[in-house]
Amino acid sequence: MNMATEKTVRPVIGFIGLGVMGRPMAENLLAAGYPLMIHNRSQAAVRALAEMGATPASTSADLARASDIVITMLPDTPDVETVYFGSHGVFAGARAGHLLVDMSTVSPALARRIAQRGAEVGASCLDAPVSGGDLGARAGSLSIMAGGNRADFERALPVFRVLGGQIKWMGQAGAGQVTKACNQIIVALTIEAIGEAFALARRSGIELADLREVLLGGFAQSRVLDVHGQRLLDNRFDPGFRVALHRKDLTIALAEADAQSTALPVSALIHAMFNALVAQGHGGRDHSYLAAYIDGQSRPEADQA
Amino acid sequence: MNMATEKTVRPVIGFIGLGVMGRPMAENLLAAGYPLMIHNRSQAAVRALAEMGATPASTSADLARASDIVITMLPDTPDVETVYFGSHGVFAGARAGHLLVDMSTVSPALARRIAQRGAEVGASCLDAPVSGGDLGARAGSLSIMAGGNRADFERALPVFRVLGGQIKWMGQAGAGQVTKACNQIIVALTIEAIGEAFALARRSGIELADLREVLLGGFAQSRVLDVHGQRLLDNRFDPGFRVALHRKDLTIALAEADAQSTALPVSALIHAMFNALVAQGHGGRDHSYLAAYIDGQSRPEADQA
C-alpha cells in the first residue's frame, strides 16, 4: 500500500477579490485545505486571510504565476477587465494549463473575451457567477451557473463543491453570465409584480399579511413573494442585495439583449426605475425597495432607525 | 336522544352559471347533498345537472325565491350586473335573510354595489372569487378569496369547504375581488418575467430546460416558472386559462387602481400586450403565450396540430 497515492495533492488556488462575497468564499477554500494565494485592493481582508494561512501576492500577475487555479470575485465589469487585462493583471502571469474562473457577475461579452484570450495562451477559462448572496457564500451553499468547456467545468467541480450547493454547467463561454442575467431579470420583475399587487391591496384596505398568505398558497407563489413580501410587511430595506447592484445586473442583461436583438420591454422599464432609485439616493437599500417605492405610503425611515 | 337534532338540514342553494367553472362546482354541491336549484343561459348543462337531481328555474329571480343561498359563477362584470340587477334578476327575487355569493371575477366596484343593494333588502352578500381553474373546480380544491361581513363569511364556510381548499376572508365587500386582482397582477407579470428571461437565454444559446432547472433552485423560483416554464419548453399553448380572460382581469385591476389613485405601470404595459395578443387572434390561447410572444421564434402552430 503506497501512502502517497492516498494523499490528495490539492492545486494552489489564487483568489482575487476579498469583499462581502469573496472573503467568506476564500475562507471556505482555506478550511477545505486548499493552499491559497490572495490579492485584494483593501489590505484589511488580506491581513485577516493571511492570519488564517493564506499567502498574499502583490499583483494579480504574481498571484497567477504562483497558482494553478485563479478565482476572481469582483464587483463589476470594469474591475474584472482591469484584473485580467491590466499590465499587472492575470493574463500577464497566465500560462498553458492554468484554469481561470471568474465568479463575478459581469457581461457575457467580457466572459467571451476572457475565454478567447485564455485560449490564445493555452489557459482554460470559466465564467461562473453565483446567486445566494453573502449568506450563501458563508454557508458554502451558493448556486453556481457556469459557462466554458465542459472538461474545464469538470476540473473546477471539486472547488465549486466547496463553495456551492446547486452547481450547473450551462454551455460555452458566457453561458454562466447569461444565466445569471436571466435570474436577475426574473427576480427584478417579480419584485415589481408584488410591489404593484401590494400597492393596490393596501390602498383598497386589504391586510397585507393576509394577502401574502393567501397568494403564497396559489399560482402567484414565488420565493420573492415569500421573502420580500415579508420585508414589505416589516418595512425593512437594509441590504441584502443592493439596488445599485441589481441596476448593474439589468444593465448587463440589456446589453446582452441588445447584442442578441432581443426585446426586453419590462426589464428596460425596471432598469429605468432602478436608475430613479439610485438617483434619489436609494442605491444602498435592499433591492426589494423597488416594491415599496411605487406605493407612496412606504416608510423608508424605518430601516434607518 | 332526539333523532331530528342529528339530521343536518341543508340550505337550498341556487346556482347560476354552469360553465367550465360553475358546472363542476354545482356538481360537487349536489354530491355533498345540497338541494340545488340551477339557472343557465345554455340548456345543455341544465339538462345534465337536472338528470343528477338539480331543479331548473326559468329566471334568476325565480331561482332566488326558491333558494336560501344564491351562488353566481359568470364570465365577466356585465354578466354579473345583468344577473343581479336585471328585471328578472337575483334582486327581483331577493328577500331578508338571503345569502348571495358572487364567485365570478368582476370589478371590486360591482361587488360593493351588490353588497349595498343587498343591505337595502336585508340580504347578505359576499364576493368570493376563486383561483385554481377548472381542475381546481372539479377537484373541489379552489382557492377562495372572500369579501363581505365576517359573520356572513362564517355562514358560507360549509359551502366553501365543498368547493375549495384554501379559503380566506380578506375584509369587507370588494376585498375578495381586490385580492383576486392582485393575484392576477402577480401571475401576469411573472409570466412576462420568464418570457423575457427565456427569450434572452434562447437567443444566447442556452438550453431552456437547463435554465428552468437552475432558476427553480434559486431566488427566481415561482410556480409560474415551474408550470409555464415547462409549457414554453413544450411549446404548448392550449388553455388552461385564456389570454382574453387574463386581459379582462387586468382591466379590472387597472380600473380599481384608477379608483384608488394607485400607479401600476407594468400591469398597464402587460395589459396592453394582452390587448395586442387578442387583436392578433391569440385570445383563445393559454395566457402563458404572453411569455412566448416576445421571442419571435416560438412556434404557435405546435398546439394547433
PDB file of N, CA, C and O in Angstrom, chain A residues 191-241:
ATOM      1  N   ILE A 191     -40.190  41.224  -8.134  1.00  0.00           N
ATOM      2  CA  ILE A 191     -40.275  42.246  -7.075  1.00  0.00           C
ATOM      3  C   ILE A 191     -41.283  43.322  -7.478  1.00  0.00           C
ATOM      4  O   ILE A 191     -42.142  43.732  -6.694  1.00  0.00           O
ATOM      5  N   GLU A 192     -41.197  43.778  -8.730  1.00  0.00           N
ATOM      6  CA  GLU A 192     -42.149  44.789  -9.196  1.00  0.00           C
ATOM      7  C   GLU A 192     -43.580  44.240  -9.151  1.00  0.00           C
ATOM      8  O   GLU A 192     -44.514  44.959  -8.775  1.00  0.00           O
ATOM      9  N   ALA A 193     -43.741  42.967  -9.513  1.00  0.00           N
ATOM     10  CA  ALA A 193     -45.071  42.345  -9.508  1.00  0.00           C
ATOM     11  C   ALA A 193     -45.684  42.405  -8.110  1.00  0.00           C
ATOM     12  O   ALA A 193     -46.840  42.818  -7.950  1.00  0.00           O
ATOM     13  N   ILE A 194     -44.919  42.023  -7.100  1.00  0.00           N
ATOM     14  CA  ILE A 194     -45.505  42.055  -5.752  1.00  0.00           C
ATOM     15  C   ILE A 194     -45.662  43.501  -5.284  1.00  0.00           C
ATOM     16  O   ILE A 194     -46.586  43.814  -4.553  1.00  0.00           O
ATOM     17  N   GLY A 195     -44.795  44.390  -5.761  1.00  0.00           N
ATOM     18  CA  GLY A 195     -44.937  45.805  -5.414  1.00  0.00           C
ATOM     19  C   GLY A 195     -46.254  46.372  -5.915  1.00  0.00           C
ATOM     20  O   GLY A 195     -46.957  47.080  -5.181  1.00  0.00           O
ATOM     21  N   GLU A 196     -46.591  46.059  -7.171  1.00  0.00           N
ATOM     22  CA  GLU A 196     -47.842  46.598  -7.726  1.00  0.00           C
ATOM     23  C   GLU A 196     -49.053  45.974  -7.033  1.00  0.00           C
ATOM     24  O   GLU A 196     -50.030  46.657  -6.711  1.00  0.00           O
ATOM     25  N   ALA A 197     -48.984  44.665  -6.772  1.00  0.00           N
ATOM     26  CA  ALA A 197     -50.098  43.992  -6.092  1.00  0.00           C
ATOM     27  C   ALA A 197     -50.287  44.540  -4.678  1.00  0.00           C
ATOM     28  O   ALA A 197     -51.413  44.832  -4.258  1.00  0.00           O
ATOM     29  N   PHE A 198     -49.180  44.689  -3.948  1.00  0.00           N
ATOM     30  CA  PHE A 198     -49.281  45.178  -2.569  1.00  0.00           C
ATOM     31  C   PHE A 198     -49.778  46.623  -2.535  1.00  0.00           C
ATOM     32  O   PHE A 198     -50.529  46.995  -1.635  1.00  0.00           O
ATOM     33  N   ALA A 199     -49.352  47.430  -3.503  1.00  0.00           N
ATOM     34  CA  ALA A 199     -49.804  48.827  -3.537  1.00  0.00           C
ATOM     35  C   ALA A 199     -51.318  48.882  -3.723  1.00  0.00           C
ATOM     36  O   ALA A 199     -52.025  49.612  -3.012  1.00  0.00           O
ATOM     37  N   LEU A 200     -51.819  48.103  -4.697  1.00  0.00           N
ATOM     38  CA  LEU A 200     -53.266  48.098  -4.943  1.00  0.00           C
ATOM     39  C   LEU A 200     -54.020  47.594  -3.716  1.00  0.00           C
ATOM     40  O   LEU A 200     -55.041  48.181  -3.313  1.00  0.00           O
ATOM     41  N   ALA A 201     -53.530  46.532  -3.108  1.00  0.00           N
ATOM     42  CA  ALA A 201     -54.220  45.944  -1.957  1.00  0.00           C
ATOM     43  C   ALA A 201     -54.261  46.921  -0.787  1.00  0.00           C
ATOM     44  O   ALA A 201     -55.311  47.134  -0.179  1.00  0.00           O
ATOM     45  N   ARG A 202     -53.112  47.534  -0.491  1.00  0.00           N
ATOM     46  CA  ARG A 202     -53.069  48.427   0.657  1.00  0.00           C
ATOM     47  C   ARG A 202     -54.028  49.600   0.494  1.00  0.00           C
ATOM     48  O   ARG A 202     -54.762  49.973   1.405  1.00  0.00           O
ATOM     49  N   ARG A 203     -54.026  50.157  -0.731  1.00  0.00           N
ATOM     50  CA  ARG A 203     -54.887  51.317  -0.961  1.00  0.00           C
ATOM     51  C   ARG A 203     -56.362  50.933  -1.012  1.00  0.00           C
ATOM     52  O   ARG A 203     -57.231  51.794  -0.903  1.00  0.00           O
ATOM     53  N   SER A 204     -56.636  49.644  -1.212  1.00  0.00           N
ATOM     54  CA  SER A 204     -58.029  49.176  -1.186  1.00  0.00           C
ATOM     55  C   SER A 204     -58.417  48.625   0.177  1.00  0.00           C
ATOM     56  O   SER A 204     -59.508  48.077   0.336  1.00  0.00           O
ATOM     57  N   GLY A 205     -57.526  48.746   1.152  1.00  0.00           N
ATOM     58  CA  GLY A 205     -57.892  48.384   2.518  1.00  0.00           C
ATOM     59  C   GLY A 205     -57.662  46.936   2.907  1.00  0.00           C
ATOM     60  O   GLY A 205     -58.187  46.471   3.925  1.00  0.00           O
ATOM     61  N   ILE A 206     -56.874  46.194   2.108  1.00  0.00           N
ATOM     62  CA  ILE A 206     -56.591  44.782   2.432  1.00  0.00           C
ATOM     63  C   ILE A 206     -55.419  44.700   3.405  1.00  0.00           C
ATOM     64  O   ILE A 206     -54.443  45.432   3.272  1.00  0.00           O
ATOM     65  N   GLU A 207     -55.491  43.787   4.354  1.00  0.00           N
ATOM     66  CA  GLU A 207     -54.353  43.490   5.233  1.00  0.00           C
ATOM     67  C   GLU A 207     -53.265  42.800   4.416  1.00  0.00           C
ATOM     68  O   GLU A 207     -53.488  41.718   3.860  1.00  0.00           O
ATOM     69  N   LEU A 208     -52.074  43.389   4.369  1.00  0.00           N
ATOM     70  CA  LEU A 208     -51.023  42.836   3.506  1.00  0.00           C
ATOM     71  C   LEU A 208     -50.529  41.472   3.999  1.00  0.00           C
ATOM     72  O   LEU A 208     -50.134  40.626   3.188  1.00  0.00           O
ATOM     73  N   ALA A 209     -50.568  41.231   5.293  1.00  0.00           N
ATOM     74  CA  ALA A 209     -50.157  39.908   5.797  1.00  0.00           C
ATOM     75  C   ALA A 209     -51.113  38.827   5.290  1.00  0.00           C
ATOM     76  O   ALA A 209     -50.685  37.737   4.895  1.00  0.00           O
ATOM     77  N   ASP A 210     -52.414  39.153   5.274  1.00  0.00           N
ATOM     78  CA  ASP A 210     -53.397  38.196   4.740  1.00  0.00           C
ATOM     79  C   ASP A 210     -53.172  37.983   3.241  1.00  0.00           C
ATOM     80  O   ASP A 210     -53.282  36.867   2.736  1.00  0.00           O
ATOM     81  N   LEU A 211     -52.882  39.083   2.542  1.00  0.00           N
ATOM     82  CA  LEU A 211     -52.657  38.988   1.090  1.00  0.00           C
ATOM     83  C   LEU A 211     -51.486  38.062   0.795  1.00  0.00           C
ATOM     84  O   LEU A 211     -51.587  37.149  -0.035  1.00  0.00           O
ATOM     85  N   ARG A 212     -50.363  38.313   1.488  1.00  0.00           N
ATOM     86  CA  ARG A 212     -49.182  37.482   1.257  1.00  0.00           C
ATOM     87  C   ARG A 212     -49.502  36.012   1.506  1.00  0.00           C
ATOM     88  O   ARG A 212     -49.136  35.142   0.724  1.00  0.00           O
ATOM     89  N   GLU A 213     -50.208  35.759   2.604  1.00  0.00           N
ATOM     90  CA  GLU A 213     -50.507  34.370   2.965  1.00  0.00           C
ATOM     91  C   GLU A 213     -51.362  33.683   1.908  1.00  0.00           C
ATOM     92  O   GLU A 213     -51.048  32.572   1.463  1.00  0.00           O
ATOM     93  N   VAL A 214     -52.423  34.363   1.463  1.00  0.00           N
ATOM     94  CA  VAL A 214     -53.332  33.714   0.521  1.00  0.00           C
ATOM     95  C   VAL A 214     -52.656  33.557  -0.847  1.00  0.00           C
ATOM     96  O   VAL A 214     -52.827  32.536  -1.517  1.00  0.00           O
ATOM     97  N   LEU A 215     -51.842  34.534  -1.243  1.00  0.00           N
ATOM     98  CA  LEU A 215     -51.190  34.439  -2.557  1.00  0.00           C
ATOM     99  C   LEU A 215     -50.095  33.367  -2.554  1.00  0.00           C
ATOM    100  O   LEU A 215     -49.865  32.718  -3.572  1.00  0.00           O
ATOM    101  N   LEU A 216     -49.427  33.179  -1.416  1.00  0.00           N
ATOM    102  CA  LEU A 216     -48.394  32.131  -1.335  1.00  0.00           C
ATOM    103  C   LEU A 216     -49.007  30.740  -1.508  1.00  0.00           C
ATOM    104  O   LEU A 216     -48.310  29.796  -1.892  1.00  0.00           O
ATOM    105  N   GLY A 217     -50.313  30.616  -1.238  1.00  0.00           N
ATOM    106  CA  GLY A 217     -50.972  29.321  -1.369  1.00  0.00           C
ATOM    107  C   GLY A 217     -51.479  29.033  -2.767  1.00  0.00           C
ATOM    108  O   GLY A 217     -52.067  27.982  -3.011  1.00  0.00           O
ATOM    109  N   GLY A 218     -51.253  29.954  -3.705  1.00  0.00           N
ATOM    110  CA  GLY A 218     -51.815  29.778  -5.045  1.00  0.00           C
ATOM    111  C   GLY A 218     -50.781  29.922  -6.149  1.00  0.00           C
ATOM    112  O   GLY A 218     -49.577  29.794  -5.914  1.00  0.00           O
ATOM    113  N   PHE A 219     -51.268  30.223  -7.343  1.00  0.00           N
ATOM    114  CA  PHE A 219     -50.393  30.230  -8.522  1.00  0.00           C
ATOM    115  C   PHE A 219     -49.451  31.431  -8.521  1.00  0.00           C
ATOM    116  O   PHE A 219     -48.470  31.454  -9.263  1.00  0.00           O
ATOM    117  N   ALA A 220     -49.723  32.434  -7.691  1.00  0.00           N
ATOM    118  CA  ALA A 220     -48.843  33.610  -7.609  1.00  0.00           C
ATOM    119  C   ALA A 220     -47.635  33.356  -6.709  1.00  0.00           C
ATOM    120  O   ALA A 220     -46.789  34.240  -6.552  1.00  0.00           O
ATOM    121  N   GLN A 221     -47.529  32.135  -6.156  1.00  0.00           N
ATOM    122  CA  GLN A 221     -46.420  31.813  -5.238  1.00  0.00           C
ATOM    123  C   GLN A 221     -45.054  32.024  -5.886  1.00  0.00           C
ATOM    124  O   GLN A 221     -44.846  31.706  -7.053  1.00  0.00           O
ATOM    125  N   SER A 222     -44.143  32.599  -5.122  1.00  0.00           N
ATOM    126  CA  SER A 222     -42.742  32.695  -5.548  1.00  0.00           C
ATOM    127  C   SER A 222     -41.890  32.891  -4.304  1.00  0.00           C
ATOM    128  O   SER A 222     -42.397  33.287  -3.249  1.00  0.00           O
ATOM    129  N   ARG A 223     -40.597  32.612  -4.430  1.00  0.00           N
ATOM    130  CA  ARG A 223     -39.685  32.840  -3.312  1.00  0.00           C
ATOM    131  C   ARG A 223     -39.588  34.332  -3.016  1.00  0.00           C
ATOM    132  O   ARG A 223     -39.457  34.734  -1.848  1.00  0.00           O
ATOM    133  N   VAL A 224     -39.677  35.162  -4.072  1.00  0.00           N
ATOM    134  CA  VAL A 224     -39.636  36.617  -3.883  1.00  0.00           C
ATOM    135  C   VAL A 224     -40.845  37.084  -3.068  1.00  0.00           C
ATOM    136  O   VAL A 224     -40.707  37.913  -2.154  1.00  0.00           O
ATOM    137  N   LEU A 225     -42.030  36.554  -3.370  1.00  0.00           N
ATOM    138  CA  LEU A 225     -43.227  36.915  -2.598  1.00  0.00           C
ATOM    139  C   LEU A 225     -43.054  36.505  -1.138  1.00  0.00           C
ATOM    140  O   LEU A 225     -43.424  37.245  -0.218  1.00  0.00           O
ATOM    141  N   ASP A 226     -42.484  35.360  -0.932  1.00  0.00           N
ATOM    142  CA  ASP A 226     -42.260  34.863   0.429  1.00  0.00           C
ATOM    143  C   ASP A 226     -41.298  35.789   1.187  1.00  0.00           C
ATOM    144  O   ASP A 226     -41.649  36.389   2.208  1.00  0.00           O
ATOM    145  N   VAL A 227     -40.090  35.958   0.657  1.00  0.00           N
ATOM    146  CA  VAL A 227     -39.027  36.681   1.376  1.00  0.00           C
ATOM    147  C   VAL A 227     -39.266  38.194   1.346  1.00  0.00           C
ATOM    148  O   VAL A 227     -39.289  38.849   2.383  1.00  0.00           O
ATOM    149  N   HIS A 228     -39.429  38.751   0.150  1.00  0.00           N
ATOM    150  CA  HIS A 228     -39.562  40.203   0.065  1.00  0.00           C
ATOM    151  C   HIS A 228     -40.973  40.669   0.424  1.00  0.00           C
ATOM    152  O   HIS A 228     -41.153  41.811   0.863  1.00  0.00           O
ATOM    153  N   GLY A 229     -41.968  39.784   0.266  1.00  0.00           N
ATOM    154  CA  GLY A 229     -43.300  40.102   0.781  1.00  0.00           C
ATOM    155  C   GLY A 229     -43.228  40.357   2.283  1.00  0.00           C
ATOM    156  O   GLY A 229     -43.835  41.300   2.800  1.00  0.00           O
ATOM    157  N   GLN A 230     -42.459  39.539   2.977  1.00  0.00           N
ATOM    158  CA  GLN A 230     -42.285  39.736   4.425  1.00  0.00           C
ATOM    159  C   GLN A 230     -41.532  41.038   4.710  1.00  0.00           C
ATOM    160  O   GLN A 230     -41.864  41.767   5.647  1.00  0.00           O
ATOM    161  N   ARG A 231     -40.524  41.352   3.884  1.00  0.00           N
ATOM    162  CA  ARG A 231     -39.806  42.634   4.050  1.00  0.00           C
ATOM    163  C   ARG A 231     -40.768  43.814   3.927  1.00  0.00           C
ATOM    164  O   ARG A 231     -40.662  44.794   4.678  1.00  0.00           O
ATOM    165  N   LEU A 232     -41.693  43.728   2.948  1.00  0.00           N
ATOM    166  CA  LEU A 232     -42.651  44.820   2.771  1.00  0.00           C
ATOM    167  C   LEU A 232     -43.537  44.950   4.010  1.00  0.00           C
ATOM    168  O   LEU A 232     -43.843  46.058   4.448  1.00  0.00           O
ATOM    169  N   LEU A 233     -43.940  43.818   4.569  1.00  0.00           N
ATOM    170  CA  LEU A 233     -44.756  43.859   5.789  1.00  0.00           C
ATOM    171  C   LEU A 233     -43.975  44.501   6.936  1.00  0.00           C
ATOM    172  O   LEU A 233     -44.515  45.274   7.714  1.00  0.00           O
ATOM    173  N   ASP A 234     -42.693  44.155   7.023  1.00  0.00           N
ATOM    174  CA  ASP A 234     -41.859  44.651   8.124  1.00  0.00           C
ATOM    175  C   ASP A 234     -41.321  46.052   7.850  1.00  0.00           C
ATOM    176  O   ASP A 234     -40.754  46.683   8.742  1.00  0.00           O
ATOM    177  N   ASN A 235     -41.450  46.503   6.583  1.00  0.00           N
ATOM    178  CA  ASN A 235     -40.918  47.797   6.184  1.00  0.00           C
ATOM    179  C   ASN A 235     -39.412  47.893   6.478  1.00  0.00           C
ATOM    180  O   ASN A 235     -38.917  48.897   6.986  1.00  0.00           O
ATOM    181  N   ARG A 236     -38.689  46.816   6.136  1.00  0.00           N
ATOM    182  CA  ARG A 236     -37.244  46.742   6.375  1.00  0.00           C
ATOM    183  C   ARG A 236     -36.508  46.627   5.050  1.00  0.00           C
ATOM    184  O   ARG A 236     -36.685  45.651   4.313  1.00  0.00           O
ATOM    185  N   PHE A 237     -35.678  47.608   4.731  1.00  0.00           N
ATOM    186  CA  PHE A 237     -34.986  47.642   3.443  1.00  0.00           C
ATOM    187  C   PHE A 237     -33.474  47.772   3.598  1.00  0.00           C
ATOM    188  O   PHE A 237     -32.793  48.269   2.710  1.00  0.00           O
ATOM    189  N   ASP A 238     -32.947  47.314   4.734  1.00  0.00           N
ATOM    190  CA  ASP A 238     -31.499  47.202   4.879  1.00  0.00           C
ATOM    191  C   ASP A 238     -31.036  46.046   3.993  1.00  0.00           C
ATOM    192  O   ASP A 238     -31.702  45.015   3.922  1.00  0.00           O
ATOM    193  N   PRO A 239     -29.891  46.194   3.285  1.00  0.00           N
ATOM    194  CA  PRO A 239     -29.467  45.101   2.399  1.00  0.00           C
ATOM    195  C   PRO A 239     -28.873  43.945   3.227  1.00  0.00           C
ATOM    196  O   PRO A 239     -28.368  44.171   4.317  1.00  0.00           O
ATOM    197  N   GLY A 240     -28.928  42.711   2.753  1.00  0.00           N
ATOM    198  CA  GLY A 240     -29.398  42.183   1.494  1.00  0.00           C
ATOM    199  C   GLY A 240     -28.623  42.585   0.235  1.00  0.00           C
ATOM    200  O   GLY A 240     -27.432  42.867   0.273  1.00  0.00           O
ATOM    201  N   PHE A 241     -29.303  42.509  -0.832  1.00  0.00           N
ATOM    202  CA  PHE A 241     -28.742  42.770  -2.153  1.00  0.00           C
ATOM    203  C   PHE A 241     -29.158  44.174  -2.572  1.00  0.00           C
ATOM    204  O   PHE A 241     -30.336  44.505  -2.615  1.00  0.00           O
TER     205      PHE A 241
END
